[in-house]
Short mmCIF file of C-alpha atoms in Angstrom, two decimals:
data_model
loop_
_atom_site.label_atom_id
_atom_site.label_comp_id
_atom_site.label_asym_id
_atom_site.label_seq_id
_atom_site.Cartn_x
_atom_site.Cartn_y
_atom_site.Cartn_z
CA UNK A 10 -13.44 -18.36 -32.72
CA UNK A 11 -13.65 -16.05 -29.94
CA UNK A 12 -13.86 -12.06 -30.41
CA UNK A 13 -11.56 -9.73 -29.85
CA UNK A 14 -13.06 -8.73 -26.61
CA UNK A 15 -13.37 -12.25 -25.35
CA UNK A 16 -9.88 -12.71 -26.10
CA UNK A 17 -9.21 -9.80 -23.41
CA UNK A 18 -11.63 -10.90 -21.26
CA UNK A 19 -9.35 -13.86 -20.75
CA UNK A 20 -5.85 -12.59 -20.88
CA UNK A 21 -6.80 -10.05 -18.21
CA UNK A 22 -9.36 -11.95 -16.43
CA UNK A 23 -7.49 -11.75 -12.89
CA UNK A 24 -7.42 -7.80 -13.58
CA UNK A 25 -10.85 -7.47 -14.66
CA UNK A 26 -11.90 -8.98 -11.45
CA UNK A 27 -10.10 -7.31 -9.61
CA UNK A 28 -11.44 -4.00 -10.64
CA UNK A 29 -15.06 -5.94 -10.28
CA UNK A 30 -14.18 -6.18 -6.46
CA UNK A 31 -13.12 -3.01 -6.06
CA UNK A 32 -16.77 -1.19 -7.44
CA UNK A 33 -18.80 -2.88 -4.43
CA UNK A 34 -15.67 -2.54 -2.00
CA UNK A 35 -15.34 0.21 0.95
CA UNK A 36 -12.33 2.23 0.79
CA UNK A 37 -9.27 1.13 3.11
CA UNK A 38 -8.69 3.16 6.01
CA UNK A 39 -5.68 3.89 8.19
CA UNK A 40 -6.21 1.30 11.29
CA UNK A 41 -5.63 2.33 14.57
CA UNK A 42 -2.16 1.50 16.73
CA UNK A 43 -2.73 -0.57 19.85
CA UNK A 44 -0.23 1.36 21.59
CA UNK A 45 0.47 5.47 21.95
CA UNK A 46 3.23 7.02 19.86
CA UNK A 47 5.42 7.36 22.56
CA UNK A 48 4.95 3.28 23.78
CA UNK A 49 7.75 2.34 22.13
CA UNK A 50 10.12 4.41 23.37
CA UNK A 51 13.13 4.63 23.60
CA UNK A 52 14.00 1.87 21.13
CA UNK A 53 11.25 3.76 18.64
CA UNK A 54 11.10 7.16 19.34
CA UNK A 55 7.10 8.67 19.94
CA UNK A 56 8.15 11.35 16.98
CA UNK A 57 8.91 8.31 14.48
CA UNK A 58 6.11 6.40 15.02
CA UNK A 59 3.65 9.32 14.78
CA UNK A 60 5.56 10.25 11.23
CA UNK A 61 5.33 6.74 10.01
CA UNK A 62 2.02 6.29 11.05
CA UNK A 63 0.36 9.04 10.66
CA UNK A 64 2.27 10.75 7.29
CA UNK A 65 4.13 7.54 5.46
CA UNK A 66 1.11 4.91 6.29
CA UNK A 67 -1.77 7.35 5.90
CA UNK A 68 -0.47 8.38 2.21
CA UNK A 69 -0.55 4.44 1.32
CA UNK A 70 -3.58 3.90 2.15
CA UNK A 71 -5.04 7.83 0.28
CA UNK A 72 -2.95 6.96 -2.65
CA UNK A 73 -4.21 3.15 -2.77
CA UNK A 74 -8.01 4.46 -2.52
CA UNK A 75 -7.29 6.85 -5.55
CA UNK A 76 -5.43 3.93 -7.19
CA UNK A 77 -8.19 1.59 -7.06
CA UNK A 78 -10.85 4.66 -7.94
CA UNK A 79 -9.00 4.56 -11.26
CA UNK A 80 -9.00 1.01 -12.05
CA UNK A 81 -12.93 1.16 -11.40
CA UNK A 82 -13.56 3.84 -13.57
CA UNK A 83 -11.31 2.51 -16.54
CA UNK A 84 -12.89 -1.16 -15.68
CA UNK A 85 -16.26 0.69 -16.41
CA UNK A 86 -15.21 2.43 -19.36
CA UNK A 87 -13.25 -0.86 -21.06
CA UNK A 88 -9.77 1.29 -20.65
CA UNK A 89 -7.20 -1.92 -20.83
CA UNK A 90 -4.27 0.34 -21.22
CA UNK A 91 -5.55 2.25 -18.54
CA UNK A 92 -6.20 -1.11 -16.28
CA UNK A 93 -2.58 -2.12 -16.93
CA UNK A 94 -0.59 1.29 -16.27
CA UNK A 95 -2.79 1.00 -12.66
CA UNK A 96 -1.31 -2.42 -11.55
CA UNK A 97 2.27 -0.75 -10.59
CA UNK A 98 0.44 1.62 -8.28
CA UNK A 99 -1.91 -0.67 -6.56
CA UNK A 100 0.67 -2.94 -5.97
CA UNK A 101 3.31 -0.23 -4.10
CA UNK A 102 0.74 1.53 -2.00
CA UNK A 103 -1.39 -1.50 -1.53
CA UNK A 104 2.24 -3.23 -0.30
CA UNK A 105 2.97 -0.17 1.86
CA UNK A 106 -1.13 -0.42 3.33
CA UNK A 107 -0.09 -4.40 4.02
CA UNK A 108 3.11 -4.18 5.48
CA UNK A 109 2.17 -1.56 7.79
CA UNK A 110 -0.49 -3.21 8.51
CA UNK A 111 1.06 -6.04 9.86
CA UNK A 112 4.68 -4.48 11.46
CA UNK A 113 2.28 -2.07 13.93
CA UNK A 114 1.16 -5.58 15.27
CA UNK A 115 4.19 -7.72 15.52
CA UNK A 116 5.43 -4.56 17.98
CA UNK A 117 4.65 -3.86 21.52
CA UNK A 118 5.84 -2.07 24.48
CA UNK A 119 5.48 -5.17 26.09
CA UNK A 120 7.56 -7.35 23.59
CA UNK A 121 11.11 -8.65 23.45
CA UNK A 122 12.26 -12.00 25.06
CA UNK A 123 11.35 -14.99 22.86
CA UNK A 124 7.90 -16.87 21.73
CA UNK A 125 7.40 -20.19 23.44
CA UNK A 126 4.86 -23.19 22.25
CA UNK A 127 4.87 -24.50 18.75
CA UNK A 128 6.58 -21.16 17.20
CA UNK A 129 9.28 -21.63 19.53
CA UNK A 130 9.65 -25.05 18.28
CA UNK A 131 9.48 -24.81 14.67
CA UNK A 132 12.42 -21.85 14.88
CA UNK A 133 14.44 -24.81 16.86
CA UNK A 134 13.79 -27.33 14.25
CA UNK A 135 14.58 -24.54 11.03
CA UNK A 136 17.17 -22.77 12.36
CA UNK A 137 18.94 -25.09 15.23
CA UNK A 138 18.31 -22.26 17.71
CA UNK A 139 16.32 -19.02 18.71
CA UNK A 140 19.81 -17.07 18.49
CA UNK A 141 20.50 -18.37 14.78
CA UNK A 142 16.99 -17.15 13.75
CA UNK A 143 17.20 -13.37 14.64
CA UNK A 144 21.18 -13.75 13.60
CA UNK A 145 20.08 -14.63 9.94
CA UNK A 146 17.41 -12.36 9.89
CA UNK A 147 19.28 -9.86 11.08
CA UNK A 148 21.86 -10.35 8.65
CA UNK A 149 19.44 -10.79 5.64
CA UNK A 150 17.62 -7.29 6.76
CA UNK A 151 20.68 -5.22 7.18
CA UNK A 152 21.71 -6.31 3.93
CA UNK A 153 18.75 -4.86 1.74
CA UNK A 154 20.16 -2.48 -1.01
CA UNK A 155 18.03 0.56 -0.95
CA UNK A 156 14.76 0.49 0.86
CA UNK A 157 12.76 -2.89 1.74
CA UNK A 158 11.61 -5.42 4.36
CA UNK A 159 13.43 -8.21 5.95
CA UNK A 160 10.86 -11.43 6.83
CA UNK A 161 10.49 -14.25 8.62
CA UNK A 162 7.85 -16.16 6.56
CA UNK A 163 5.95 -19.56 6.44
CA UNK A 164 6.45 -21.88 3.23
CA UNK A 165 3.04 -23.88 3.28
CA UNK A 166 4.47 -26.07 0.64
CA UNK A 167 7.67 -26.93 2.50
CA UNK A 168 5.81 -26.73 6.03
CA UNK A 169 9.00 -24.70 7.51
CA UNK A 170 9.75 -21.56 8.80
CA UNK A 171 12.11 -19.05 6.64
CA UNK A 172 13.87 -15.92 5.99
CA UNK A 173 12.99 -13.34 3.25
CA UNK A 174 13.31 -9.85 1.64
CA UNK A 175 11.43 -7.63 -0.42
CA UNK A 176 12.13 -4.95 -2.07
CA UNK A 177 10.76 -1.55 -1.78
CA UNK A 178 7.04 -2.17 -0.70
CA UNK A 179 6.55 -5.98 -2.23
CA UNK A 180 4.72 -7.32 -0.21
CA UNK A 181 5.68 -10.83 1.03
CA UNK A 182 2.69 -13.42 0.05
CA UNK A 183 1.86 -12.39 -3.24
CA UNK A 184 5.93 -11.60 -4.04
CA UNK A 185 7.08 -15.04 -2.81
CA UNK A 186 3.93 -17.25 -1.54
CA UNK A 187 5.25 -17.15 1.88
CA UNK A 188 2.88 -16.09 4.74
CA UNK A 189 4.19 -13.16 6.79
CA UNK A 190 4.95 -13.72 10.18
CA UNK A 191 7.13 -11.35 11.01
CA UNK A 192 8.17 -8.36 8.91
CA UNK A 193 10.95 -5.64 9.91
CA UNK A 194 10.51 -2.28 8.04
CA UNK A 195 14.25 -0.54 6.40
CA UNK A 196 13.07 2.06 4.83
CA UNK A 197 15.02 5.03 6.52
CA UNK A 198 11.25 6.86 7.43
CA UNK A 199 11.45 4.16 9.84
CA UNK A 200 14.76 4.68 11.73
CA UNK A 201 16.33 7.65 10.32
CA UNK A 202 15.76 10.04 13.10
CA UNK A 203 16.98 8.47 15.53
CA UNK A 204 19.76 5.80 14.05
CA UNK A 205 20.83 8.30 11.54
CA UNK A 206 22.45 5.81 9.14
CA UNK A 207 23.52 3.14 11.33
CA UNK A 208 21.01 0.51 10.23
CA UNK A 209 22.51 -2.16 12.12
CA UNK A 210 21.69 -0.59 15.38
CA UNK A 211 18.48 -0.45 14.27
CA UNK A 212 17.82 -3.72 13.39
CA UNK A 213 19.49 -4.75 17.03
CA UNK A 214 17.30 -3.13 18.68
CA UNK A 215 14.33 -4.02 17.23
CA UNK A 216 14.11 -7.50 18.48
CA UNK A 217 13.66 -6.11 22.20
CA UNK A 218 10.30 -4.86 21.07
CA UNK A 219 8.45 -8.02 19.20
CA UNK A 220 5.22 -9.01 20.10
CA UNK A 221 5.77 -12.51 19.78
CA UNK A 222 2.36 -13.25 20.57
CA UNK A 223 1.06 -11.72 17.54
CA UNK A 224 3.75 -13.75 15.51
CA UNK A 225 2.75 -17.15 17.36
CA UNK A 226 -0.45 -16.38 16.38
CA UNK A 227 0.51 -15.33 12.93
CA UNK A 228 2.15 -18.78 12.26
CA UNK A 229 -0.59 -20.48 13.96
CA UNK A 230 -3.09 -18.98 11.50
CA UNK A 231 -0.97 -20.29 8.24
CA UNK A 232 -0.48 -23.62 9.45
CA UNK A 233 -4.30 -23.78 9.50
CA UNK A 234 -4.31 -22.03 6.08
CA UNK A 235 -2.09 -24.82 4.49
CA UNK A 236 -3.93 -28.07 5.80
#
């Protein structure tokens, strides 16, 4: 029969690992924008980027680092309860650290049009047409009660292309299993300033600034991941 603390050991194995990792990990760290503040412009003002960035990103990643300080220490001192309570924090503002992460990439001052190559033909073959795509998305973005993301996502299991949302900071592959490809971010830090409520106008506008590149390459990467 096992013991009481092998019994643990193997209900909470995937948390006890975790906290394992995270004693002989660096801390995360706010990454750098490939584009100024102000590159955006006008569709995403220089003042909302440098907020979101700087303020709403930077406190994901601080509160993350003190997040996972926790789990180590309670790891070390054999703290399950405390180990538990931690998991709702870790997974917000490590969600927030991965979503950001990503939707600073899939824009550029450069972006807009539409991707070409094999992207361009799986969104033909999922959704009939470029147009119905960002339409859907669109739609399914606008819609999110609250605060949340909107995603266009890779099903390795299905081998297609499709649309998603998440709530608050979920974030997409360990919510739903679907890769992220492309994420748009609805939380009102993100907009408010300059769209006021008018979400809609947001979300139109967005699509002239995608960095389709970085979402060909995105897609590319989980078809790899899923042979």
């Amino acid at each position: 029969m096992l013991s009481r603390t092998a019994n643990l050991r193997c209900l909470l194995g995937p948390t006890l690992r975790t906290a394992a990792a995270v004693s002989v990990r660096a801390e995360h760290t706010l990454p750098d924008l490939p584009y100024d503040y102000s590159a955006l412009a006008p569709i995403v003002s220089g003042e909302i980027m440098e907020l979101h960035h700087r303020k709403h990103h930077q406190t994901y990643v601080n509160n993350l680092n003190a997040a996972e300080a926790k789990l180590k220490e309670a790891q070390e001192k054999g703290d399950v309860n405390a180990m538990i309570s931690l998991q709702s924090a870790i997974k917000f503002n490590g969600g927030g650290h991965i979503n950001h992460s990503i939707f600073w990439q899939n824009l550029s001052p450069n972006g807009g049009g539409q991707p070409t190559g094999e992207l361009a033909d799986a969104i033909k073959q999922d959704f009939g047409s470029f147009d119905n795509m960002v339409e859907k998305m669109s739609a399914a973005t606008i819609a999110i009660q609250g605060s949340g993301w909107g995603w266009l996502g890779y099903d390795n299991r299905n081998m297609s292309l499709t649309i998603a949302t998440c709530a608050n900071q979920d974030p997409l592959l360990p919510t739903t299993g679907l890769s992220p490809l492309l994420g748009i971010d609805v939380w009102e830090h993100a907009y408010y300033l300059q769209y006021k409520n008018v979400r809609p106008d947001y979300v139109k506008a967005i699509w002239n600034i995608i960095n389709w590149q970085d979402v060909s390459e995105r897609y590319r990467n989980a078809i790899s991941q899923g042979l």
